[in-house]
C-alpha angles and dihedrals in degrees: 000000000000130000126215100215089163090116093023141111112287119214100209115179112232100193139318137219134198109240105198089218142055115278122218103171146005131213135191099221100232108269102359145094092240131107131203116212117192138189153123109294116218092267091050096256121143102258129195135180129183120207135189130217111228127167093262091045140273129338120201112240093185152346142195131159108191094041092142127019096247128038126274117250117173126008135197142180089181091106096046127089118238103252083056133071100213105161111193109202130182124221143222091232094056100261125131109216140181116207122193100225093195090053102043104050137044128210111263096262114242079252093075088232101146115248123276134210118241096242090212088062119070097230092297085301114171097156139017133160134162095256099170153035096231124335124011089218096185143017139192130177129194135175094054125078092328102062120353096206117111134345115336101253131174126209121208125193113201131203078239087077094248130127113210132197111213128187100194076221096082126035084230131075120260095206128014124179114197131195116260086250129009103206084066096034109143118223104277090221110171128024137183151160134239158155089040092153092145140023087266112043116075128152124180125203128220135197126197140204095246092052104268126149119205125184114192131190119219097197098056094023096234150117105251096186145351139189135158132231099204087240132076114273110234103174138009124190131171111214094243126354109210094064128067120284110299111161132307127210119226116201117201147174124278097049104293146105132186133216108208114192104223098185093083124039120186114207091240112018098039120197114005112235147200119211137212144173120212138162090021087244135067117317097222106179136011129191135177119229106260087227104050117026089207090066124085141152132201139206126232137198099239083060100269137153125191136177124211148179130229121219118206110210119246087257114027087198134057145162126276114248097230110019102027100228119143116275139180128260122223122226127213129250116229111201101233092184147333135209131175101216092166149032088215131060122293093225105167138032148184132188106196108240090217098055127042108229102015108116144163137214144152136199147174111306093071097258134119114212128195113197138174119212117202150216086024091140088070090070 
């Protein structure tokens, strides 16, 4: 079908740089212009690189490519205040660990000599633990700069099908929640918390490789609902994570993504949905725009990036057609605008939370990109 995009949001690429490893996410550092770019380096180190946005594009702070011994899989600032740059990573090799940017790097000198690390420091090091058995496949973090309700707490999702709760206060978790059985445990591949409105309500959100959605609450312990999309799940995200529960949008293989409305849940049907397929490959990462909730992109596999609006029905609750119990009400989801930027995945992605459609991302094709969508205050 076309698209008239006359009136609508403009992707406009601001500049691009070339990684010399393979990204796996990007991060805005809170409150800077600054962006963190991590990955798995081609001798399988953990490899990290800072930028700087400047008016003539982007200078690179600092670079190391075998900053840990294994790669980086998942990052996130989620967990840090904001006057601090605590970055949380998960490894290859199962471990969670923060990392004090500030400490462990040092801006390239006016001399050209390369950056060095201080011996004495571990690499900027403030917390490390064994989290998983094999990969930490995803991280979230909540209680720092993103939501300043309740502890700062970190969840991690392994390859060995288990979701942890981690307070960078203490080297255990606080909450872990195993598989039934662990010879037949499915891939944990997307986390994230929610519904955190008060210092005593907390959810978190799981995605698995066979397509399951698990939504846990951390003030009772237990699962409050579950549901499965036939596809792998490949990102979560709620809209904002300091309200109740609003929607949350659930990205798969297989080209599609589904909006769930949490406000509503039904005994036996659970959260009513509305489903789309975009990119005609895998849809690997959603996020909301920081500034309006209703807003959202997400990332393909054919290297696309699309925006796109979320419209809430006229009533967000109904009846159920045979018990008469209220029900949600799914919305629809109108395509603002689409772009293919790359011939490889878009894997990871960042809106800046100071201005409203600056945003970062990399994929696989080795490249960061820094682009500014427009005209995002009309909707």
């Amino acid at each position: 079908f076309t698209m008239n995009t006359t009136n609508a949001p403009q992707m406009i690429e601001y500049t691009s740089k070339s990684l010399g490893f393979t990204p796996h996410d990007t991060k805005w550092i809170p409150r800077s212009a600054r962006i963190v770019c991590t990955g798995i380096s081609p001798g399988s180190k953990g490899a990290l690189r800072i930028y700087e946005l400047q008016r003539d594009g982007t200078k690179e702070i600092f670079q190391d490519l075998a900053l840990r011994p294994n790669g980086i899989k998942c990052t996130t600032f989620g967990a840090s205040r904001i006057e601090y740059q605590h970055l949380a990573m998960g490894e290859y090799d199962g471990k969670l660990t923060i990392i004090d940017l500030e400490r462990c790097c040092k801006p390239a000198s006016d001399d050209g000599k390369e950056n060095i690390f201080d011996s004495n420091q571990q690499r900027g090091e403030i917390f490390s633990v064994r989290a998983h058995n094999g990969i930490v496949n995803a991280i979230d973090g909540i209680g720092g700069n993103s939501c300043s309700i309740g502890a700062p707490e970190i969840v991690t999702g392994g390859k060995d099908g288990s979701i942890k709760i981690w307070d960078p206060r203490v080297e255990y978790a606080v909450i872990t929640l195993d598989p039934d059985n662990s010879t037949s445990a499915r891939d944990c591949w997307a986390v994230a918390f929610g519904d955190s409105y008060n210092s005593e309500e907390r959810s978190v959100l799981a995605g698995f490789d066979n397509g399951d959605v698990k939504l846990f609450d951390l003030r009772t312990n237990s699962m409050r609902w579950e549901t499965n999309c036939k596809n792998g799940v490949t990102s979560v995200q709620f809209d904002r994570p300091d309200i109740q529960m609003n929607k949350i949008v659930v990205t798969t293989l297989e080209s599609k993504f589904r909006c769930y409305d949490m406000r509503t849940q039904h005994s036996s049907d659970g959260f009513s949905f509305t489903s789309e397929r975009a990119h005609r490959s895998t849809v690997w990462i959603s996020k909301h725009l920081p500034q309006n909730r209703d807003i959202f992109m997400t990332g393909g596999g054919n290297g696309g990036f699309n925006i796109y609006k979320y419209h809430y029905p006229k009533q967000r609750v109904g009846k159920h057609r045979h018990d008469g119990a209220p029900v949600g009400v799914a919305g629809t989801i109108e395509l603002l605008n689409s772009r293919v930027i790359s011939t490889q995945p878009i894997v990871s992605f960042d809106w800046s939370s100071d201005r409203e459609g600056l945003c970062c991302m990399s994929s696989l094709d080795q490249t960061l990109r820094v682009f500014i969508v427009t005209k995002l205050e009309k909707y």
